[in-house]
Amino acid sequence: MKWIHTADWHLGKIVHGRHMTEDQRNILFHSFLQIVDEERPDAVIIAGDLYDRAVPPVEAVDLLDEMWRELVLNRGIPVVAIAGNHDSAERLEYSSKLLRQVGLHIVGKLDPTSGPLDVAGVPFYPIPFLEPARVRHILGIDSIRTHHDALEAVIEAYGTIEKDAVTIGHSFVAGGLETDSERQLSVGTAGQVAKGLYEPFSYTALGHLHNRDAIQSERIAYSGSLMKYSFSEVNHEKSVDILEWNGQWTRRRRALTPERDMRQLTGTLNELLAPTFYQQQQTDDYLKIVLTDDTALHDPMAKLRTVYPNILHLELELLRRQEQTSTFERETLERQSVEEVYLQFFEAVHDCTAPDAVKQMIEEGDV
């Protein structure tokens, strides 16, 4: 049996004010579906956060509908998708019982009594994003307070789990590497779950963390997000996982190729506008530009956009250093006594060390 693991599509995502839906359409239709056609999997698994928000824009809903048509109707590939913390469980699960008849299995709300889904002879346990308060109500267990408690209780409610069973989840495994584009599940560590909870399953396909290397495990993996959604991900490679059964699950990756990459460029204004430099660049990528000039610049964004039209963020290193200096000075000032502040003021105004007489006056409060 062969299946594809993907997650965190975040359809309808806005990054630095830029709507990403057309970029998402491009990567799904020209990269993801190409992988699907070449691999010819028995199933596609999507581990949550199909949308970026509970009420997605119409364009995002239409895009997901088109993907269901391409995968389930046109190619006859069963799909199992769960709700993530960005999705509305109720909206996502609309008409799910009807859609299941054609091979589209959408699990938005928790139903621990439903048991596993049989896909090509493999039992899949789809566990959508678990809100502790909701799980506490559904299972009637008052001691559930954290995401770890909720997941532990749900897995126990399943009873005996088949040895070759696979689970699909949307959670933050403790120790996983975060990025700037994930929404925090709760304050502190209450949103984390221990990796050992997934031990009963032969393989665990996860969503939530956008870094495909968020954890290192042979049997537990994040696929990573569909695209780069923050500049903390510029060094990430985006891909889907291909799982095959050969006595055990083996995993390999297939790269997803966007039309526009997300990158950072650093240099002076003149360096970045030099033809010898930008002619070697993919200038229509989504860019964060850090300017290292030591002097003030007049409207650098307008000048840069004549060459790089898709700048999403511009940072002036000079201002950043000034802000860091200002913050340091303010924090230092807050730690100083009134006498020390007066003394520094005198020395700054007179450009010399305060004489002993002035120091004595300051200490005695005669200024």
mmCIF file of C-alpha atoms in Angstrom, residues 1-306:
data_model
loop_
_atom_site.group_PDB
_atom_site.id
_atom_site.type_symbol
_atom_site.label_atom_id
_atom_site.label_comp_id
_atom_site.label_asym_id
_atom_site.label_seq_id
_atom_site.Cartn_x
_atom_site.Cartn_y
_atom_site.Cartn_z
ATOM 1 C CA MET A 1 0.000 0.000 0.000
ATOM 2 C CA LYS A 2 1.218 3.494 -0.857
ATOM 3 C CA TRP A 3 -0.142 6.807 0.417
ATOM 4 C CA ILE A 4 0.792 10.488 0.388
ATOM 5 C CA HIS A 5 0.988 12.533 3.581
ATOM 6 C CA THR A 6 0.495 16.294 3.357
ATOM 7 C CA ALA A 7 -0.814 18.940 5.755
ATOM 8 C CA ASP A 8 -1.137 22.627 6.577
ATOM 9 C CA TRP A 9 -2.336 23.906 3.219
ATOM 10 C CA HIS A 10 -3.774 27.036 4.870
ATOM 11 C CA LEU A 11 -5.859 27.903 1.831
ATOM 12 C CA GLY A 12 -6.797 31.592 1.867
ATOM 13 C CA LYS A 13 -3.612 32.566 3.718
ATOM 14 C CA ILE A 14 -2.525 36.223 3.713
ATOM 15 C CA VAL A 15 1.207 36.835 4.189
ATOM 16 C CA HIS A 16 2.342 40.410 4.876
ATOM 17 C CA GLY A 17 -0.843 41.687 3.226
ATOM 18 C CA ARG A 18 -0.481 39.472 0.134
ATOM 19 C CA HIS A 19 -3.252 36.972 -0.681
ATOM 20 C CA MET A 20 -1.595 33.631 -1.431
ATOM 21 C CA THR A 21 -4.565 31.772 -2.958
ATOM 22 C CA GLU A 22 -3.312 31.936 -6.550
ATOM 23 C CA ASP A 23 0.143 30.764 -5.453
ATOM 24 C CA GLN A 24 -1.533 27.911 -3.597
ATOM 25 C CA ARG A 25 -3.530 27.033 -6.691
ATOM 26 C CA ASN A 26 -0.345 26.991 -8.747
ATOM 27 C CA ILE A 27 1.575 24.683 -6.422
ATOM 28 C CA LEU A 28 -1.381 22.313 -5.977
ATOM 29 C CA PHE A 29 -2.181 21.970 -9.669
ATOM 30 C CA HIS A 30 1.337 22.071 -11.109
ATOM 31 C CA SER A 31 3.449 20.411 -8.426
ATOM 32 C CA PHE A 32 1.258 18.426 -6.022
ATOM 33 C CA LEU A 33 -0.951 16.828 -8.678
ATOM 34 C CA GLN A 34 2.119 15.994 -10.766
ATOM 35 C CA ILE A 35 3.493 14.044 -7.798
ATOM 36 C CA VAL A 36 0.124 12.334 -7.354
ATOM 37 C CA ASP A 37 0.041 11.312 -11.022
ATOM 38 C CA GLU A 38 3.606 9.968 -10.923
ATOM 39 C CA GLU A 39 3.210 8.086 -7.637
ATOM 40 C CA ARG A 40 -0.358 6.807 -8.183
ATOM 41 C CA PRO A 41 -1.037 6.383 -4.435
ATOM 42 C CA ASP A 42 -3.795 4.315 -2.870
ATOM 43 C CA ALA A 43 -4.771 7.281 -0.683
ATOM 44 C CA VAL A 44 -3.983 10.920 0.101
ATOM 45 C CA ILE A 45 -3.876 11.946 3.764
ATOM 46 C CA ILE A 46 -4.242 15.628 4.779
ATOM 47 C CA ALA A 47 -3.416 16.194 8.457
ATOM 48 C CA GLY A 48 -5.351 19.372 9.197
ATOM 49 C CA ASP A 49 -5.374 23.137 8.580
ATOM 50 C CA LEU A 50 -6.859 22.851 5.122
ATOM 51 C CA TYR A 51 -7.968 26.469 5.497
ATOM 52 C CA ASP A 52 -6.176 29.339 7.212
ATOM 53 C CA ARG A 53 -9.205 30.487 9.175
ATOM 54 C CA ALA A 54 -12.568 29.209 10.346
ATOM 55 C CA VAL A 55 -14.482 31.286 7.786
ATOM 56 C CA PRO A 56 -12.294 31.108 4.668
ATOM 57 C CA PRO A 57 -12.692 33.340 1.616
ATOM 58 C CA VAL A 58 -14.799 32.064 -1.277
ATOM 59 C CA GLU A 59 -11.718 31.626 -3.473
ATOM 60 C CA ALA A 60 -10.178 29.245 -0.929
ATOM 61 C CA VAL A 61 -13.382 27.189 -0.665
ATOM 62 C CA ASP A 62 -13.563 26.915 -4.459
ATOM 63 C CA LEU A 63 -9.916 25.833 -4.631
ATOM 64 C CA LEU A 64 -10.410 23.029 -2.105
ATOM 65 C CA ASP A 65 -13.531 21.907 -3.942
ATOM 66 C CA GLU A 66 -11.536 21.710 -7.172
ATOM 67 C CA MET A 67 -8.864 19.613 -5.444
ATOM 68 C CA TRP A 68 -11.491 17.173 -4.150
ATOM 69 C CA ARG A 69 -12.789 16.825 -7.705
ATOM 70 C CA GLU A 70 -9.302 16.225 -9.122
ATOM 71 C CA LEU A 71 -8.298 13.660 -6.509
ATOM 72 C CA VAL A 72 -11.521 11.784 -5.742
ATOM 73 C CA LEU A 73 -13.655 12.059 -8.889
ATOM 74 C CA ASN A 74 -11.129 12.422 -11.714
ATOM 75 C CA ARG A 75 -8.447 10.110 -10.307
ATOM 76 C CA GLY A 76 -10.464 7.847 -8.022
ATOM 77 C CA ILE A 77 -8.063 8.295 -5.096
ATOM 78 C CA PRO A 78 -9.547 8.068 -1.579
ATOM 79 C CA VAL A 79 -8.788 11.110 0.590
ATOM 80 C CA VAL A 80 -8.752 11.263 4.393
ATOM 81 C CA ALA A 81 -8.650 14.816 5.795
ATOM 82 C CA ILE A 82 -8.959 16.053 9.373
ATOM 83 C CA ALA A 83 -9.649 19.476 10.850
ATOM 84 C CA GLY A 84 -6.756 21.462 12.288
ATOM 85 C CA ASN A 85 -6.790 24.301 14.799
ATOM 86 C CA HIS A 86 -7.314 26.856 11.981
ATOM 87 C CA ASP A 87 -10.332 25.022 10.552
ATOM 88 C CA SER A 88 -13.950 25.140 11.643
ATOM 89 C CA ALA A 89 -14.688 21.518 12.504
ATOM 90 C CA GLU A 90 -18.421 21.890 11.855
ATOM 91 C CA ARG A 91 -18.062 23.681 8.517
ATOM 92 C CA LEU A 92 -15.399 21.283 7.282
ATOM 93 C CA GLU A 93 -17.517 18.266 8.143
ATOM 94 C CA TYR A 94 -20.581 19.504 6.250
ATOM 95 C CA SER A 95 -22.010 16.681 4.054
ATOM 96 C CA SER A 96 -19.195 14.366 5.208
ATOM 97 C CA LYS A 97 -21.479 11.326 5.480
ATOM 98 C CA LEU A 98 -22.560 11.780 1.871
ATOM 99 C CA LEU A 99 -19.035 12.488 0.609
ATOM 100 C CA ARG A 100 -17.740 9.339 2.293
ATOM 101 C CA GLN A 101 -19.718 7.307 -0.264
ATOM 102 C CA VAL A 102 -17.401 8.544 -3.058
ATOM 103 C CA GLY A 103 -14.173 8.151 -1.083
ATOM 104 C CA LEU A 104 -13.785 11.590 0.524
ATOM 105 C CA HIS A 105 -13.446 11.089 4.285
ATOM 106 C CA ILE A 106 -13.509 14.426 6.145
ATOM 107 C CA VAL A 107 -13.291 14.240 9.930
ATOM 108 C CA GLY A 108 -13.925 17.577 11.588
ATOM 109 C CA LYS A 109 -15.356 16.634 14.964
ATOM 110 C CA LEU A 110 -14.131 13.991 17.369
ATOM 111 C CA ASP A 111 -16.102 10.747 17.464
ATOM 112 C CA PRO A 112 -14.135 8.158 19.457
ATOM 113 C CA THR A 113 -16.886 5.569 18.942
ATOM 114 C CA SER A 114 -16.488 5.553 15.156
ATOM 115 C CA GLY A 115 -13.352 3.392 15.074
ATOM 116 C CA PRO A 116 -10.802 3.325 12.248
ATOM 117 C CA LEU A 117 -11.338 3.935 8.545
ATOM 118 C CA ASP A 118 -10.308 1.048 6.313
ATOM 119 C CA VAL A 119 -8.373 2.370 3.320
ATOM 120 C CA ALA A 120 -6.860 -0.255 1.007
ATOM 121 C CA GLY A 121 -6.807 -2.733 3.898
ATOM 122 C CA VAL A 122 -5.035 -0.390 6.334
ATOM 123 C CA PRO A 123 -6.861 0.911 9.446
ATOM 124 C CA PHE A 124 -6.517 4.712 9.731
ATOM 125 C CA TYR A 125 -7.446 6.515 12.950
ATOM 126 C CA PRO A 126 -8.189 10.154 12.064
ATOM 127 C CA ILE A 127 -7.887 12.359 15.171
ATOM 128 C CA PRO A 128 -8.806 15.984 14.416
ATOM 129 C CA PHE A 129 -7.465 18.901 16.440
ATOM 130 C CA LEU A 130 -8.453 18.280 20.050
ATOM 131 C CA GLU A 131 -9.696 21.177 22.161
ATOM 132 C CA PRO A 132 -9.366 19.956 25.796
ATOM 133 C CA ALA A 133 -12.675 21.508 26.933
ATOM 134 C CA ARG A 134 -14.573 19.855 24.082
ATOM 135 C CA VAL A 135 -12.944 16.452 24.667
ATOM 136 C CA ARG A 136 -13.690 16.779 28.385
ATOM 137 C CA HIS A 137 -17.369 17.286 27.533
ATOM 138 C CA ILE A 138 -17.555 14.504 24.916
ATOM 139 C CA LEU A 139 -15.837 11.863 27.052
ATOM 140 C CA GLY A 140 -17.190 13.070 30.398
ATOM 141 C CA ILE A 141 -13.726 13.056 32.005
ATOM 142 C CA ASP A 142 -13.357 16.079 34.283
ATOM 143 C CA SER A 143 -9.593 15.616 34.739
ATOM 144 C CA ILE A 144 -8.839 16.588 31.104
ATOM 145 C CA ARG A 145 -7.119 19.970 31.216
ATOM 146 C CA THR A 146 -4.282 19.929 28.658
ATOM 147 C CA HIS A 147 -3.874 18.796 25.047
ATOM 148 C CA HIS A 148 -1.813 15.866 26.337
ATOM 149 C CA ASP A 149 -4.688 14.825 28.625
ATOM 150 C CA ALA A 150 -7.140 15.065 25.731
ATOM 151 C CA LEU A 151 -5.082 12.959 23.326
ATOM 152 C CA GLU A 152 -4.321 10.353 25.986
ATOM 153 C CA ALA A 153 -8.021 9.979 26.804
ATOM 154 C CA VAL A 154 -9.037 9.712 23.139
ATOM 155 C CA ILE A 155 -6.482 6.994 22.392
ATOM 156 C CA GLU A 156 -7.559 5.063 25.504
ATOM 157 C CA ALA A 157 -11.181 5.351 24.355
ATOM 158 C CA TYR A 158 -10.302 3.509 21.137
ATOM 159 C CA GLY A 159 -9.465 0.394 23.145
ATOM 160 C CA THR A 160 -7.317 -2.231 21.432
ATOM 161 C CA ILE A 161 -5.528 -0.784 18.389
ATOM 162 C CA GLU A 162 -4.484 -2.989 15.476
ATOM 163 C CA LYS A 163 -0.710 -3.436 15.189
ATOM 164 C CA ASP A 164 -0.581 -2.057 11.627
ATOM 165 C CA ALA A 165 -2.860 0.918 12.383
ATOM 166 C CA VAL A 166 -1.958 4.430 11.246
ATOM 167 C CA THR A 167 -3.108 7.596 12.991
ATOM 168 C CA ILE A 168 -3.584 11.056 11.507
ATOM 169 C CA GLY A 169 -3.288 13.904 13.990
ATOM 170 C CA HIS A 170 -2.950 17.638 14.386
ATOM 171 C CA SER A 171 -0.910 18.402 17.485
ATOM 172 C CA PHE A 172 2.292 19.922 18.830
ATOM 173 C CA VAL A 173 4.621 17.105 19.854
ATOM 174 C CA ALA A 174 6.866 18.240 22.711
ATOM 175 C CA GLY A 175 10.323 19.166 21.456
ATOM 176 C CA GLY A 176 9.120 20.021 17.950
ATOM 177 C CA LEU A 177 10.623 22.994 16.109
ATOM 178 C CA GLU A 178 8.247 25.933 15.614
ATOM 179 C CA THR A 179 8.094 28.669 12.971
ATOM 180 C CA ASP A 180 6.536 32.157 13.003
ATOM 181 C CA SER A 181 3.521 31.064 10.939
ATOM 182 C CA GLU A 182 1.916 28.647 13.406
ATOM 183 C CA ARG A 183 -0.814 29.717 15.794
ATOM 184 C CA GLN A 184 0.035 28.952 19.413
ATOM 185 C CA LEU A 185 -2.339 26.325 20.811
ATOM 186 C CA SER A 186 -2.171 27.530 24.412
ATOM 187 C CA VAL A 187 0.070 29.317 26.891
ATOM 188 C CA GLY A 188 3.268 27.556 27.933
ATOM 189 C CA THR A 189 3.520 23.789 27.457
ATOM 190 C CA ALA A 190 -0.192 23.027 27.962
ATOM 191 C CA GLY A 191 -0.601 22.744 24.175
ATOM 192 C CA GLN A 192 2.064 20.066 23.799
ATOM 193 C CA VAL A 193 1.701 16.291 23.763
ATOM 194 C CA ALA A 194 4.288 13.647 24.526
ATOM 195 C CA LYS A 195 5.591 11.678 21.575
ATOM 196 C CA GLY A 196 5.048 8.439 23.499
ATOM 197 C CA LEU A 197 1.263 8.753 23.247
ATOM 198 C CA TYR A 198 1.488 7.707 19.591
ATOM 199 C CA GLU A 199 3.392 4.527 20.443
ATOM 200 C CA PRO A 200 0.395 2.172 19.829
ATOM 201 C CA PHE A 201 0.340 3.095 16.131
ATOM 202 C CA SER A 202 2.599 1.720 13.423
ATOM 203 C CA TYR A 203 2.881 5.238 11.946
ATOM 204 C CA THR A 204 1.670 8.733 12.853
ATOM 205 C CA ALA A 205 1.116 11.397 10.172
ATOM 206 C CA LEU A 206 0.919 14.824 11.755
ATOM 207 C CA GLY A 207 0.009 18.389 10.925
ATOM 208 C CA HIS A 208 0.422 21.713 12.774
ATOM 209 C CA LEU A 209 4.187 22.357 12.744
ATOM 210 C CA HIS A 210 5.289 23.745 9.379
ATOM 211 C CA ASN A 211 8.852 22.426 9.462
ATOM 212 C CA ARG A 212 8.998 18.928 7.966
ATOM 213 C CA ASP A 213 12.034 18.250 10.208
ATOM 214 C CA ALA A 214 10.252 19.448 13.359
ATOM 215 C CA ILE A 215 10.895 16.090 15.041
ATOM 216 C CA GLN A 216 13.222 13.211 14.264
ATOM 217 C CA SER A 217 11.442 9.856 14.274
ATOM 218 C CA GLU A 218 11.009 6.891 11.956
ATOM 219 C CA ARG A 219 7.358 6.392 12.934
ATOM 220 C CA ILE A 220 6.125 9.925 13.663
ATOM 221 C CA ALA A 221 6.414 12.749 11.147
ATOM 222 C CA TYR A 222 5.169 16.182 10.158
ATOM 223 C CA SER A 223 4.871 16.661 6.421
ATOM 224 C CA GLY A 224 5.401 20.410 6.792
ATOM 225 C CA SER A 225 3.258 23.098 5.203
ATOM 226 C CA LEU A 226 2.312 23.364 1.542
ATOM 227 C CA MET A 227 4.364 26.546 1.098
ATOM 228 C CA LYS A 228 6.581 28.916 3.063
ATOM 229 C CA TYR A 229 4.268 31.160 5.054
ATOM 230 C CA SER A 230 6.800 33.223 7.022
ATOM 231 C CA PHE A 231 10.355 34.424 6.626
ATOM 232 C CA SER A 232 11.390 32.114 9.456
ATOM 233 C CA GLU A 233 10.913 29.346 6.858
ATOM 234 C CA VAL A 234 13.204 30.718 4.116
ATOM 235 C CA ASN A 235 15.687 27.869 4.627
ATOM 236 C CA HIS A 236 13.026 25.157 4.723
ATOM 237 C CA GLU A 237 12.329 22.749 1.897
ATOM 238 C CA LYS A 238 8.644 22.019 1.326
ATOM 239 C CA SER A 239 7.551 18.542 0.312
ATOM 240 C CA VAL A 240 5.075 15.718 0.736
ATOM 241 C CA ASP A 241 5.847 12.328 2.251
ATOM 242 C CA ILE A 242 5.383 9.096 0.298
ATOM 243 C CA LEU A 243 4.679 6.117 2.598
ATOM 244 C CA GLU A 244 4.930 2.514 1.425
ATOM 245 C CA TRP A 245 4.458 -0.755 3.281
ATOM 246 C CA ASN A 246 7.315 -3.267 3.007
ATOM 247 C CA GLY A 247 6.913 -5.144 6.254
ATOM 248 C CA GLN A 248 7.127 -1.707 7.874
ATOM 249 C CA TRP A 249 6.407 1.837 6.729
ATOM 250 C CA THR A 250 9.167 3.429 4.672
ATOM 251 C CA ARG A 251 9.141 7.160 4.007
ATOM 252 C CA ARG A 252 10.591 9.258 1.216
ATOM 253 C CA ARG A 253 10.015 12.846 0.205
ATOM 254 C CA ARG A 254 8.960 14.561 -2.985
ATOM 255 C CA ALA A 255 9.695 18.274 -3.253
ATOM 256 C CA LEU A 256 6.932 20.820 -3.838
ATOM 257 C CA THR A 257 8.001 23.572 -6.225
ATOM 258 C CA PRO A 258 6.295 26.976 -5.958
ATOM 259 C CA GLU A 259 6.068 29.496 -8.768
ATOM 260 C CA ARG A 260 7.635 32.071 -6.433
ATOM 261 C CA ASP A 261 10.001 31.194 -3.613
ATOM 262 C CA MET A 262 10.206 33.124 -0.334
ATOM 263 C CA ARG A 263 13.723 34.421 0.318
ATOM 264 C CA GLN A 264 15.797 37.041 2.096
ATOM 265 C CA LEU A 265 18.300 39.374 0.436
ATOM 266 C CA THR A 266 20.820 41.374 2.448
ATOM 267 C CA GLY A 267 23.076 44.173 1.232
ATOM 268 C CA THR A 268 23.342 47.886 0.569
ATOM 269 C CA LEU A 269 20.829 49.593 -1.699
ATOM 270 C CA ASN A 270 23.415 50.042 -4.450
ATOM 271 C CA GLU A 271 24.517 46.416 -4.205
ATOM 272 C CA LEU A 272 20.971 45.076 -4.576
ATOM 273 C CA LEU A 273 20.176 47.423 -7.485
ATOM 274 C CA ALA A 274 23.348 46.570 -9.396
ATOM 275 C CA PRO A 275 22.505 44.709 -12.645
ATOM 276 C CA THR A 276 25.412 42.336 -12.057
ATOM 277 C CA PHE A 277 23.627 41.223 -8.872
ATOM 278 C CA TYR A 278 19.924 41.198 -9.707
ATOM 279 C CA GLN A 279 20.387 39.573 -13.112
ATOM 280 C CA GLN A 280 21.464 36.473 -11.200
ATOM 281 C CA GLN A 281 18.315 36.584 -9.037
ATOM 282 C CA GLN A 282 14.744 35.347 -9.401
ATOM 283 C CA THR A 283 13.489 38.887 -9.011
ATOM 284 C CA ASP A 284 9.760 38.085 -8.761
ATOM 285 C CA ASP A 285 10.179 35.897 -5.645
ATOM 286 C CA TYR A 286 8.578 36.986 -2.378
ATOM 287 C CA LEU A 287 11.332 38.821 -0.580
ATOM 288 C CA LYS A 288 12.405 40.167 2.760
ATOM 289 C CA ILE A 289 15.133 42.707 2.101
ATOM 290 C CA VAL A 290 17.568 43.848 4.785
ATOM 291 C CA LEU A 291 19.471 47.011 3.830
ATOM 292 C CA THR A 292 22.847 47.417 5.514
ATOM 293 C CA ASP A 293 23.502 51.063 4.520
ATOM 294 C CA ASP A 294 25.006 53.202 7.302
ATOM 295 C CA THR A 295 23.296 56.401 6.127
ATOM 296 C CA ALA A 296 19.675 57.475 5.794
ATOM 297 C CA LEU A 297 17.954 56.528 2.514
ATOM 298 C CA HIS A 298 15.221 58.316 0.583
ATOM 299 C CA ASP A 299 12.280 56.029 -0.290
ATOM 300 C CA PRO A 300 14.306 52.818 -0.704
ATOM 301 C CA MET A 301 11.163 50.685 -1.146
ATOM 302 C CA ALA A 302 10.121 52.515 -4.336
ATOM 303 C CA LYS A 303 13.597 52.100 -5.821
ATOM 304 C CA LEU A 304 13.804 48.422 -4.909
ATOM 305 C CA ARG A 305 10.373 47.617 -6.324
ATOM 306 C CA THR A 306 11.482 48.736 -9.780
#
